[in-house]
Amino acid sequence: MGFIAFLILGLIAGAIAKMILPGRQGGGWIATLILGVIGALLGSWLGGLIFNNGGELFSLTNLWTWVLAIVGSIIVLLIYGFVTRKSSNRA
């Protein structure tokens, strides 16, 4: 998968993850892009561990690529929300 395609996947997966999670998440489209790309990386790594493949599963036309990227983005968004919530309560 190319770099630009991976950025597009991350942006869309991050936006979908923000829509799925309840509550208000901060950050604009750049934060969504970064969280989505990190989530897509996490999802592809987890997918590689779970399905034990050499990366042939991951392409923009594969449904599992999208599912894993969205799940990874949800995990990253939950961690991000937990970290930022803790730091805002200290102040």
PDB file of N, CA and C in Angstrom:
ATOM      1  N   MET A   1       0.854  -1.161   0.000  1.00  0.00           N
ATOM      2  CA  MET A   1       0.000   0.000   0.000  1.00  0.00           C
ATOM      3  C   MET A   1       0.903   1.228   0.000  1.00  0.00           C
ATOM      4  N   GLY A   2       0.589   2.200  -0.828  1.00  0.00           N
ATOM      5  CA  GLY A   2       1.394   3.405  -0.928  1.00  0.00           C
ATOM      6  C   GLY A   2       1.194   4.337   0.252  1.00  0.00           C
ATOM      7  N   PHE A   3       2.114   5.292   0.368  1.00  0.00           N
ATOM      8  CA  PHE A   3       2.093   6.225   1.488  1.00  0.00           C
ATOM      9  C   PHE A   3       0.834   7.090   1.486  1.00  0.00           C
ATOM     10  N   ILE A   4       0.462   7.631   0.336  1.00  0.00           N
ATOM     11  CA  ILE A   4      -0.731   8.482   0.241  1.00  0.00           C
ATOM     12  C   ILE A   4      -1.986   7.658   0.535  1.00  0.00           C
ATOM     13  N   ALA A   5      -2.043   6.444   0.038  1.00  0.00           N
ATOM     14  CA  ALA A   5      -3.191   5.576   0.315  1.00  0.00           C
ATOM     15  C   ALA A   5      -3.285   5.267   1.802  1.00  0.00           C
ATOM     16  N   PHE A   6      -2.139   5.079   2.454  1.00  0.00           N
ATOM     17  CA  PHE A   6      -2.142   4.808   3.891  1.00  0.00           C
ATOM     18  C   PHE A   6      -2.618   6.035   4.668  1.00  0.00           C
ATOM     19  N   LEU A   7      -2.252   7.245   4.230  1.00  0.00           N
ATOM     20  CA  LEU A   7      -2.743   8.462   4.874  1.00  0.00           C
ATOM     21  C   LEU A   7      -4.251   8.613   4.707  1.00  0.00           C
ATOM     22  N   ILE A   8      -4.747   8.304   3.520  1.00  0.00           N
ATOM     23  CA  ILE A   8      -6.196   8.373   3.281  1.00  0.00           C
ATOM     24  C   ILE A   8      -6.921   7.350   4.147  1.00  0.00           C
ATOM     25  N   LEU A   9      -6.382   6.137   4.209  1.00  0.00           N
ATOM     26  CA  LEU A   9      -6.959   5.101   5.065  1.00  0.00           C
ATOM     27  C   LEU A   9      -6.987   5.568   6.516  1.00  0.00           C
ATOM     28  N   GLY A  10      -5.896   6.154   6.996  1.00  0.00           N
ATOM     29  CA  GLY A  10      -5.828   6.628   8.375  1.00  0.00           C
ATOM     30  C   GLY A  10      -6.814   7.745   8.654  1.00  0.00           C
ATOM     31  N   LEU A  11      -6.954   8.680   7.734  1.00  0.00           N
ATOM     32  CA  LEU A  11      -7.886   9.788   7.919  1.00  0.00           C
ATOM     33  C   LEU A  11      -9.321   9.282   7.988  1.00  0.00           C
ATOM     34  N   ILE A  12      -9.697   8.407   7.074  1.00  0.00           N
ATOM     35  CA  ILE A  12     -11.064   7.886   7.060  1.00  0.00           C
ATOM     36  C   ILE A  12     -11.314   6.991   8.263  1.00  0.00           C
ATOM     37  N   ALA A  13     -10.347   6.133   8.609  1.00  0.00           N
ATOM     38  CA  ALA A  13     -10.517   5.252   9.772  1.00  0.00           C
ATOM     39  C   ALA A  13     -10.607   6.065  11.055  1.00  0.00           C
ATOM     40  N   GLY A  14      -9.812   7.113  11.187  1.00  0.00           N
ATOM     41  CA  GLY A  14      -9.881   7.977  12.365  1.00  0.00           C
ATOM     42  C   GLY A  14     -11.215   8.700  12.464  1.00  0.00           C
ATOM     43  N   ALA A  15     -11.727   9.172  11.337  1.00  0.00           N
ATOM     44  CA  ALA A  15     -13.025   9.847  11.343  1.00  0.00           C
ATOM     45  C   ALA A  15     -14.151   8.883  11.716  1.00  0.00           C
ATOM     46  N   ILE A  16     -14.104   7.672  11.186  1.00  0.00           N
ATOM     47  CA  ILE A  16     -15.122   6.673  11.529  1.00  0.00           C
ATOM     48  C   ILE A  16     -15.028   6.302  13.003  1.00  0.00           C
ATOM     49  N   ALA A  17     -13.809   6.164  13.512  1.00  0.00           N
ATOM     50  CA  ALA A  17     -13.626   5.841  14.930  1.00  0.00           C
ATOM     51  C   ALA A  17     -14.186   6.949  15.814  1.00  0.00           C
ATOM     52  N   LYS A  18     -13.987   8.214  15.420  1.00  0.00           N
ATOM     53  CA  LYS A  18     -14.550   9.326  16.186  1.00  0.00           C
ATOM     54  C   LYS A  18     -16.072   9.320  16.149  1.00  0.00           C
ATOM     55  N   MET A  19     -16.656   8.889  15.023  1.00  0.00           N
ATOM     56  CA  MET A  19     -18.117   8.809  14.935  1.00  0.00           C
ATOM     57  C   MET A  19     -18.668   7.662  15.775  1.00  0.00           C
ATOM     58  N   ILE A  20     -17.926   6.571  15.869  1.00  0.00           N
ATOM     59  CA  ILE A  20     -18.394   5.396  16.602  1.00  0.00           C
ATOM     60  C   ILE A  20     -18.349   5.630  18.109  1.00  0.00           C
ATOM     61  N   LEU A  21     -17.271   6.241  18.593  1.00  0.00           N
ATOM     62  CA  LEU A  21     -17.119   6.442  20.031  1.00  0.00           C
ATOM     63  C   LEU A  21     -18.064   7.529  20.526  1.00  0.00           C
ATOM     64  N   PRO A  22     -18.734   7.280  21.661  1.00  0.00           N
ATOM     65  CA  PRO A  22     -19.621   8.312  22.206  1.00  0.00           C
ATOM     66  C   PRO A  22     -18.819   9.427  22.869  1.00  0.00           C
ATOM     67  N   GLY A  23     -19.440  10.554  23.040  1.00  0.00           N
ATOM     68  CA  GLY A  23     -18.783  11.679  23.698  1.00  0.00           C
ATOM     69  C   GLY A  23     -18.085  12.577  22.704  1.00  0.00           C
ATOM     70  N   ARG A  24     -17.443  13.573  23.263  1.00  0.00           N
ATOM     71  CA  ARG A  24     -16.763  14.565  22.424  1.00  0.00           C
ATOM     72  C   ARG A  24     -15.262  14.312  22.463  1.00  0.00           C
ATOM     73  N   GLN A  25     -14.691  14.151  21.303  1.00  0.00           N
ATOM     74  CA  GLN A  25     -13.244  14.014  21.190  1.00  0.00           C
ATOM     75  C   GLN A  25     -12.696  15.300  20.598  1.00  0.00           C
ATOM     76  N   GLY A  26     -11.640  15.790  21.197  1.00  0.00           N
ATOM     77  CA  GLY A  26     -11.037  17.017  20.706  1.00  0.00           C
ATOM     78  C   GLY A  26     -10.163  16.752  19.497  1.00  0.00           C
ATOM     79  N   GLY A  27      -9.660  17.824  18.947  1.00  0.00           N
ATOM     80  CA  GLY A  27      -8.747  17.706  17.820  1.00  0.00           C
ATOM     81  C   GLY A  27      -9.451  17.918  16.497  1.00  0.00           C
ATOM     82  N   GLY A  28      -8.734  18.484  15.582  1.00  0.00           N
ATOM     83  CA  GLY A  28      -9.258  18.720  14.245  1.00  0.00           C
ATOM     84  C   GLY A  28      -8.894  17.592  13.309  1.00  0.00           C
ATOM     85  N   TRP A  29      -8.848  17.907  12.032  1.00  0.00           N
ATOM     86  CA  TRP A  29      -8.615  16.852  11.046  1.00  0.00           C
ATOM     87  C   TRP A  29      -7.165  16.372  11.064  1.00  0.00           C
ATOM     88  N   ILE A  30      -6.238  17.222  11.497  1.00  0.00           N
ATOM     89  CA  ILE A  30      -4.847  16.774  11.586  1.00  0.00           C
ATOM     90  C   ILE A  30      -4.689  15.763  12.715  1.00  0.00           C
ATOM     91  N   ALA A  31      -5.317  16.036  13.868  1.00  0.00           N
ATOM     92  CA  ALA A  31      -5.280  15.073  14.975  1.00  0.00           C
ATOM     93  C   ALA A  31      -5.973  13.780  14.584  1.00  0.00           C
ATOM     94  N   THR A  32      -7.072  13.892  13.844  1.00  0.00           N
ATOM     95  CA  THR A  32      -7.777  12.706  13.363  1.00  0.00           C
ATOM     96  C   THR A  32      -6.887  11.905  12.419  1.00  0.00           C
ATOM     97  N   LEU A  33      -6.169  12.594  11.541  1.00  0.00           N
ATOM     98  CA  LEU A  33      -5.252  11.929  10.618  1.00  0.00           C
ATOM     99  C   LEU A  33      -4.147  11.195  11.371  1.00  0.00           C
ATOM    100  N   ILE A  34      -3.548  11.863  12.335  1.00  0.00           N
ATOM    101  CA  ILE A  34      -2.453  11.246  13.091  1.00  0.00           C
ATOM    102  C   ILE A  34      -2.952  10.052  13.890  1.00  0.00           C
ATOM    103  N   LEU A  35      -4.071  10.223  14.603  1.00  0.00           N
ATOM    104  CA  LEU A  35      -4.630   9.114  15.374  1.00  0.00           C
ATOM    105  C   LEU A  35      -5.060   7.969  14.461  1.00  0.00           C
ATOM    106  N   GLY A  36      -5.612   8.299  13.300  1.00  0.00           N
ATOM    107  CA  GLY A  36      -6.037   7.265  12.356  1.00  0.00           C
ATOM    108  C   GLY A  36      -4.872   6.495  11.769  1.00  0.00           C
ATOM    109  N   VAL A  37      -3.783   7.198  11.441  1.00  0.00           N
ATOM    110  CA  VAL A  37      -2.605   6.522  10.888  1.00  0.00           C
ATOM    111  C   VAL A  37      -1.965   5.623  11.948  1.00  0.00           C
ATOM    112  N   ILE A  38      -1.863   6.132  13.173  1.00  0.00           N
ATOM    113  CA  ILE A  38      -1.334   5.294  14.255  1.00  0.00           C
ATOM    114  C   ILE A  38      -2.259   4.100  14.489  1.00  0.00           C
ATOM    115  N   GLY A  39      -3.568   4.336  14.441  1.00  0.00           N
ATOM    116  CA  GLY A  39      -4.528   3.241  14.596  1.00  0.00           C
ATOM    117  C   GLY A  39      -4.453   2.239  13.460  1.00  0.00           C
ATOM    118  N   ALA A  40      -4.242   2.713  12.247  1.00  0.00           N
ATOM    119  CA  ALA A  40      -4.107   1.795  11.115  1.00  0.00           C
ATOM    120  C   ALA A  40      -2.835   0.961  11.239  1.00  0.00           C
ATOM    121  N   LEU A  41      -1.760   1.582  11.713  1.00  0.00           N
ATOM    122  CA  LEU A  41      -0.533   0.823  11.965  1.00  0.00           C
ATOM    123  C   LEU A  41      -0.752  -0.226  13.053  1.00  0.00           C
ATOM    124  N   LEU A  42      -1.423   0.176  14.130  1.00  0.00           N
ATOM    125  CA  LEU A  42      -1.726  -0.766  15.206  1.00  0.00           C
ATOM    126  C   LEU A  42      -2.626  -1.884  14.709  1.00  0.00           C
ATOM    127  N   GLY A  43      -3.650  -1.530  13.936  1.00  0.00           N
ATOM    128  CA  GLY A  43      -4.551  -2.545  13.397  1.00  0.00           C
ATOM    129  C   GLY A  43      -3.869  -3.500  12.453  1.00  0.00           C
ATOM    130  N   SER A  44      -2.970  -2.990  11.605  1.00  0.00           N
ATOM    131  CA  SER A  44      -2.270  -3.889  10.693  1.00  0.00           C
ATOM    132  C   SER A  44      -1.292  -4.789  11.441  1.00  0.00           C
ATOM    133  N   TRP A  45      -0.670  -4.262  12.498  1.00  0.00           N
ATOM    134  CA  TRP A  45       0.220  -5.085  13.310  1.00  0.00           C
ATOM    135  C   TRP A  45      -0.566  -6.182  14.029  1.00  0.00           C
ATOM    136  N   LEU A  46      -1.708  -5.802  14.621  1.00  0.00           N
ATOM    137  CA  LEU A  46      -2.549  -6.805  15.292  1.00  0.00           C
ATOM    138  C   LEU A  46      -3.087  -7.833  14.302  1.00  0.00           C
ATOM    139  N   GLY A  47      -3.463  -7.370  13.117  1.00  0.00           N
ATOM    140  CA  GLY A  47      -3.936  -8.288  12.082  1.00  0.00           C
ATOM    141  C   GLY A  47      -2.868  -9.264  11.648  1.00  0.00           C
ATOM    142  N   GLY A  48      -1.631  -8.784  11.563  1.00  0.00           N
ATOM    143  CA  GLY A  48      -0.528  -9.670  11.234  1.00  0.00           C
ATOM    144  C   GLY A  48      -0.299 -10.718  12.305  1.00  0.00           C
ATOM    145  N   LEU A  49      -0.477 -10.316  13.565  1.00  0.00           N
ATOM    146  CA  LEU A  49      -0.331 -11.275  14.664  1.00  0.00           C
ATOM    147  C   LEU A  49      -1.482 -12.283  14.697  1.00  0.00           C
ATOM    148  N   ILE A  50      -2.691 -11.782  14.510  1.00  0.00           N
ATOM    149  CA  ILE A  50      -3.874 -12.645  14.608  1.00  0.00           C
ATOM    150  C   ILE A  50      -3.954 -13.598  13.426  1.00  0.00           C
ATOM    151  N   PHE A  51      -3.789 -13.073  12.206  1.00  0.00           N
ATOM    152  CA  PHE A  51      -3.969 -13.885  11.006  1.00  0.00           C
ATOM    153  C   PHE A  51      -2.675 -14.525  10.527  1.00  0.00           C
ATOM    154  N   ASN A  52      -1.545 -14.154  11.123  1.00  0.00           N
ATOM    155  CA  ASN A  52      -0.235 -14.744  10.814  1.00  0.00           C
ATOM    156  C   ASN A  52       0.053 -14.735   9.308  1.00  0.00           C
ATOM    157  N   ASN A  53      -0.023 -13.530   8.742  1.00  0.00           N
ATOM    158  CA  ASN A  53       0.225 -13.402   7.305  1.00  0.00           C
ATOM    159  C   ASN A  53       1.405 -12.478   7.058  1.00  0.00           C
ATOM    160  N   GLY A  54       1.836 -12.456   5.829  1.00  0.00           N
ATOM    161  CA  GLY A  54       2.980 -11.639   5.460  1.00  0.00           C
ATOM    162  C   GLY A  54       2.606 -10.288   4.906  1.00  0.00           C
ATOM    163  N   GLY A  55       1.416  -9.787   5.145  1.00  0.00           N
ATOM    164  CA  GLY A  55       1.001  -8.485   4.667  1.00  0.00           C
ATOM    165  C   GLY A  55       0.126  -8.518   3.433  1.00  0.00           C
ATOM    166  N   GLU A  56      -0.184  -9.700   2.903  1.00  0.00           N
ATOM    167  CA  GLU A  56      -1.007  -9.753   1.694  1.00  0.00           C
ATOM    168  C   GLU A  56      -2.471  -9.405   1.972  1.00  0.00           C
ATOM    169  N   LEU A  57      -2.839  -9.316   3.237  1.00  0.00           N
ATOM    170  CA  LEU A  57      -4.207  -8.994   3.615  1.00  0.00           C
ATOM    171  C   LEU A  57      -4.505  -7.512   3.454  1.00  0.00           C
ATOM    172  N   PHE A  58      -3.481  -6.658   3.476  1.00  0.00           N
ATOM    173  CA  PHE A  58      -3.683  -5.231   3.617  1.00  0.00           C
ATOM    174  C   PHE A  58      -3.627  -4.494   2.295  1.00  0.00           C
ATOM    175  N   SER A  59      -4.802  -4.122   1.796  1.00  0.00           N
ATOM    176  CA  SER A  59      -4.930  -3.262   0.627  1.00  0.00           C
ATOM    177  C   SER A  59      -6.202  -2.449   0.803  1.00  0.00           C
ATOM    178  N   LEU A  60      -6.316  -1.364   0.068  1.00  0.00           N
ATOM    179  CA  LEU A  60      -7.487  -0.486   0.234  1.00  0.00           C
ATOM    180  C   LEU A  60      -8.789  -1.145  -0.194  1.00  0.00           C
ATOM    181  N   THR A  61      -8.717  -2.167  -1.016  1.00  0.00           N
ATOM    182  CA  THR A  61      -9.937  -2.811  -1.485  1.00  0.00           C
ATOM    183  C   THR A  61     -10.362  -3.981  -0.614  1.00  0.00           C
ATOM    184  N   ASN A  62      -9.583  -4.304   0.404  1.00  0.00           N
ATOM    185  CA  ASN A  62      -9.890  -5.418   1.277  1.00  0.00           C
ATOM    186  C   ASN A  62     -10.682  -4.925   2.481  1.00  0.00           C
ATOM    187  N   LEU A  63     -11.801  -5.568   2.782  1.00  0.00           N
ATOM    188  CA  LEU A  63     -12.647  -5.174   3.902  1.00  0.00           C
ATOM    189  C   LEU A  63     -11.916  -5.306   5.227  1.00  0.00           C
ATOM    190  N   TRP A  64     -11.090  -6.354   5.389  1.00  0.00           N
ATOM    191  CA  TRP A  64     -10.373  -6.559   6.647  1.00  0.00           C
ATOM    192  C   TRP A  64      -9.373  -5.450   6.924  1.00  0.00           C
ATOM    193  N   THR A  65      -8.825  -4.847   5.897  1.00  0.00           N
ATOM    194  CA  THR A  65      -7.932  -3.714   6.083  1.00  0.00           C
ATOM    195  C   THR A  65      -8.670  -2.580   6.771  1.00  0.00           C
ATOM    196  N   TRP A  66      -9.862  -2.293   6.305  1.00  0.00           N
ATOM    197  CA  TRP A  66     -10.669  -1.217   6.879  1.00  0.00           C
ATOM    198  C   TRP A  66     -11.111  -1.544   8.295  1.00  0.00           C
ATOM    199  N   VAL A  67     -11.542  -2.776   8.515  1.00  0.00           N
ATOM    200  CA  VAL A  67     -11.995  -3.178   9.850  1.00  0.00           C
ATOM    201  C   VAL A  67     -10.849  -3.068  10.851  1.00  0.00           C
ATOM    202  N   LEU A  68      -9.685  -3.592  10.480  1.00  0.00           N
ATOM    203  CA  LEU A  68      -8.538  -3.542  11.377  1.00  0.00           C
ATOM    204  C   LEU A  68      -8.075  -2.104  11.614  1.00  0.00           C
ATOM    205  N   ALA A  69      -8.112  -1.262  10.600  1.00  0.00           N
ATOM    206  CA  ALA A  69      -7.710   0.136  10.759  1.00  0.00           C
ATOM    207  C   ALA A  69      -8.686   0.877  11.673  1.00  0.00           C
ATOM    208  N   ILE A  70      -9.972   0.616  11.540  1.00  0.00           N
ATOM    209  CA  ILE A  70     -10.971   1.281  12.386  1.00  0.00           C
ATOM    210  C   ILE A  70     -10.857   0.798  13.829  1.00  0.00           C
ATOM    211  N   VAL A  71     -10.687  -0.508  14.021  1.00  0.00           N
ATOM    212  CA  VAL A  71     -10.524  -1.046  15.376  1.00  0.00           C
ATOM    213  C   VAL A  71      -9.252  -0.486  16.019  1.00  0.00           C
ATOM    214  N   GLY A  72      -8.172  -0.447  15.265  1.00  0.00           N
ATOM    215  CA  GLY A  72      -6.938   0.139  15.777  1.00  0.00           C
ATOM    216  C   GLY A  72      -7.105   1.612  16.114  1.00  0.00           C
ATOM    217  N   SER A  73      -7.852   2.350  15.291  1.00  0.00           N
ATOM    218  CA  SER A  73      -8.103   3.766  15.549  1.00  0.00           C
ATOM    219  C   SER A  73      -8.955   3.964  16.793  1.00  0.00           C
ATOM    220  N   ILE A  74      -9.917   3.078  17.010  1.00  0.00           N
ATOM    221  CA  ILE A  74     -10.743   3.153  18.220  1.00  0.00           C
ATOM    222  C   ILE A  74      -9.873   2.925  19.456  1.00  0.00           C
ATOM    223  N   ILE A  75      -8.985   1.944  19.391  1.00  0.00           N
ATOM    224  CA  ILE A  75      -8.087   1.676  20.525  1.00  0.00           C
ATOM    225  C   ILE A  75      -7.202   2.882  20.807  1.00  0.00           C
ATOM    226  N   VAL A  76      -6.609   3.456  19.752  1.00  0.00           N
ATOM    227  CA  VAL A  76      -5.744   4.623  19.924  1.00  0.00           C
ATOM    228  C   VAL A  76      -6.542   5.813  20.445  1.00  0.00           C
ATOM    229  N   LEU A  77      -7.761   6.006  19.961  1.00  0.00           N
ATOM    230  CA  LEU A  77      -8.588   7.118  20.409  1.00  0.00           C
ATOM    231  C   LEU A  77      -8.991   6.954  21.874  1.00  0.00           C
ATOM    232  N   LEU A  78      -9.271   5.722  22.305  1.00  0.00           N
ATOM    233  CA  LEU A  78      -9.580   5.480  23.713  1.00  0.00           C
ATOM    234  C   LEU A  78      -8.373   5.787  24.601  1.00  0.00           C
ATOM    235  N   ILE A  79      -7.196   5.355  24.169  1.00  0.00           N
ATOM    236  CA  ILE A  79      -5.975   5.642  24.933  1.00  0.00           C
ATOM    237  C   ILE A  79      -5.709   7.144  24.964  1.00  0.00           C
ATOM    238  N   TYR A  80      -5.871   7.803  23.832  1.00  0.00           N
ATOM    239  CA  TYR A  80      -5.673   9.255  23.752  1.00  0.00           C
ATOM    240  C   TYR A  80      -6.654   9.991  24.669  1.00  0.00           C
ATOM    241  N   GLY A  81      -7.914   9.576  24.659  1.00  0.00           N
ATOM    242  CA  GLY A  81      -8.909  10.195  25.528  1.00  0.00           C
ATOM    243  C   GLY A  81      -8.606   9.972  26.997  1.00  0.00           C
ATOM    244  N   PHE A  82      -8.121   8.788  27.339  1.00  0.00           N
ATOM    245  CA  PHE A  82      -7.766   8.498  28.724  1.00  0.00           C
ATOM    246  C   PHE A  82      -6.590   9.355  29.175  1.00  0.00           C
ATOM    247  N   VAL A  83      -5.582   9.495  28.328  1.00  0.00           N
ATOM    248  CA  VAL A  83      -4.395  10.275  28.678  1.00  0.00           C
ATOM    249  C   VAL A  83      -4.733  11.763  28.791  1.00  0.00           C
ATOM    250  N   THR A  84      -5.496  12.295  27.851  1.00  0.00           N
ATOM    251  CA  THR A  84      -5.816  13.718  27.894  1.00  0.00           C
ATOM    252  C   THR A  84      -6.811  14.034  29.000  1.00  0.00           C
ATOM    253  N   ARG A  85      -7.677  13.122  29.340  1.00  0.00           N
ATOM    254  CA  ARG A  85      -8.624  13.338  30.432  1.00  0.00           C
ATOM    255  C   ARG A  85      -7.876  13.395  31.760  1.00  0.00           C
ATOM    256  N   LYS A  86      -6.890  12.506  31.940  1.00  0.00           N
ATOM    257  CA  LYS A  86      -6.089  12.493  33.166  1.00  0.00           C
ATOM    258  C   LYS A  86      -5.287  13.783  33.308  1.00  0.00           C
ATOM    259  N   SER A  87      -4.693  14.240  32.203  1.00  0.00           N
ATOM    260  CA  SER A  87      -3.855  15.438  32.281  1.00  0.00           C
ATOM    261  C   SER A  87      -4.695  16.698  32.483  1.00  0.00           C
ATOM    262  N   SER A  88      -5.932  16.735  31.986  1.00  0.00           N
ATOM    263  CA  SER A  88      -6.766  17.920  32.167  1.00  0.00           C
ATOM    264  C   SER A  88      -7.347  17.970  33.567  1.00  0.00           C
ATOM    265  N   ASN A  89      -7.489  16.837  34.255  1.00  0.00           N
ATOM    266  CA  ASN A  89      -7.995  16.835  35.629  1.00  0.00           C
ATOM    267  C   ASN A  89      -6.944  17.278  36.631  1.00  0.00           C
ATOM    268  N   ARG A  90      -5.675  17.178  36.288  1.00  0.00           N
ATOM    269  CA  ARG A  90      -4.603  17.581  37.200  1.00  0.00           C
ATOM    270  C   ARG A  90      -4.498  19.087  37.335  1.00  0.00           C
ATOM    271  N   ALA A  91      -4.847  19.803  36.304  1.00  0.00           N
ATOM    272  CA  ALA A  91      -4.679  21.255  36.304  1.00  0.00           C
ATOM    273  C   ALA A  91      -5.695  21.963  37.163  1.00  0.00           C
TER     274      ALA A  91
END
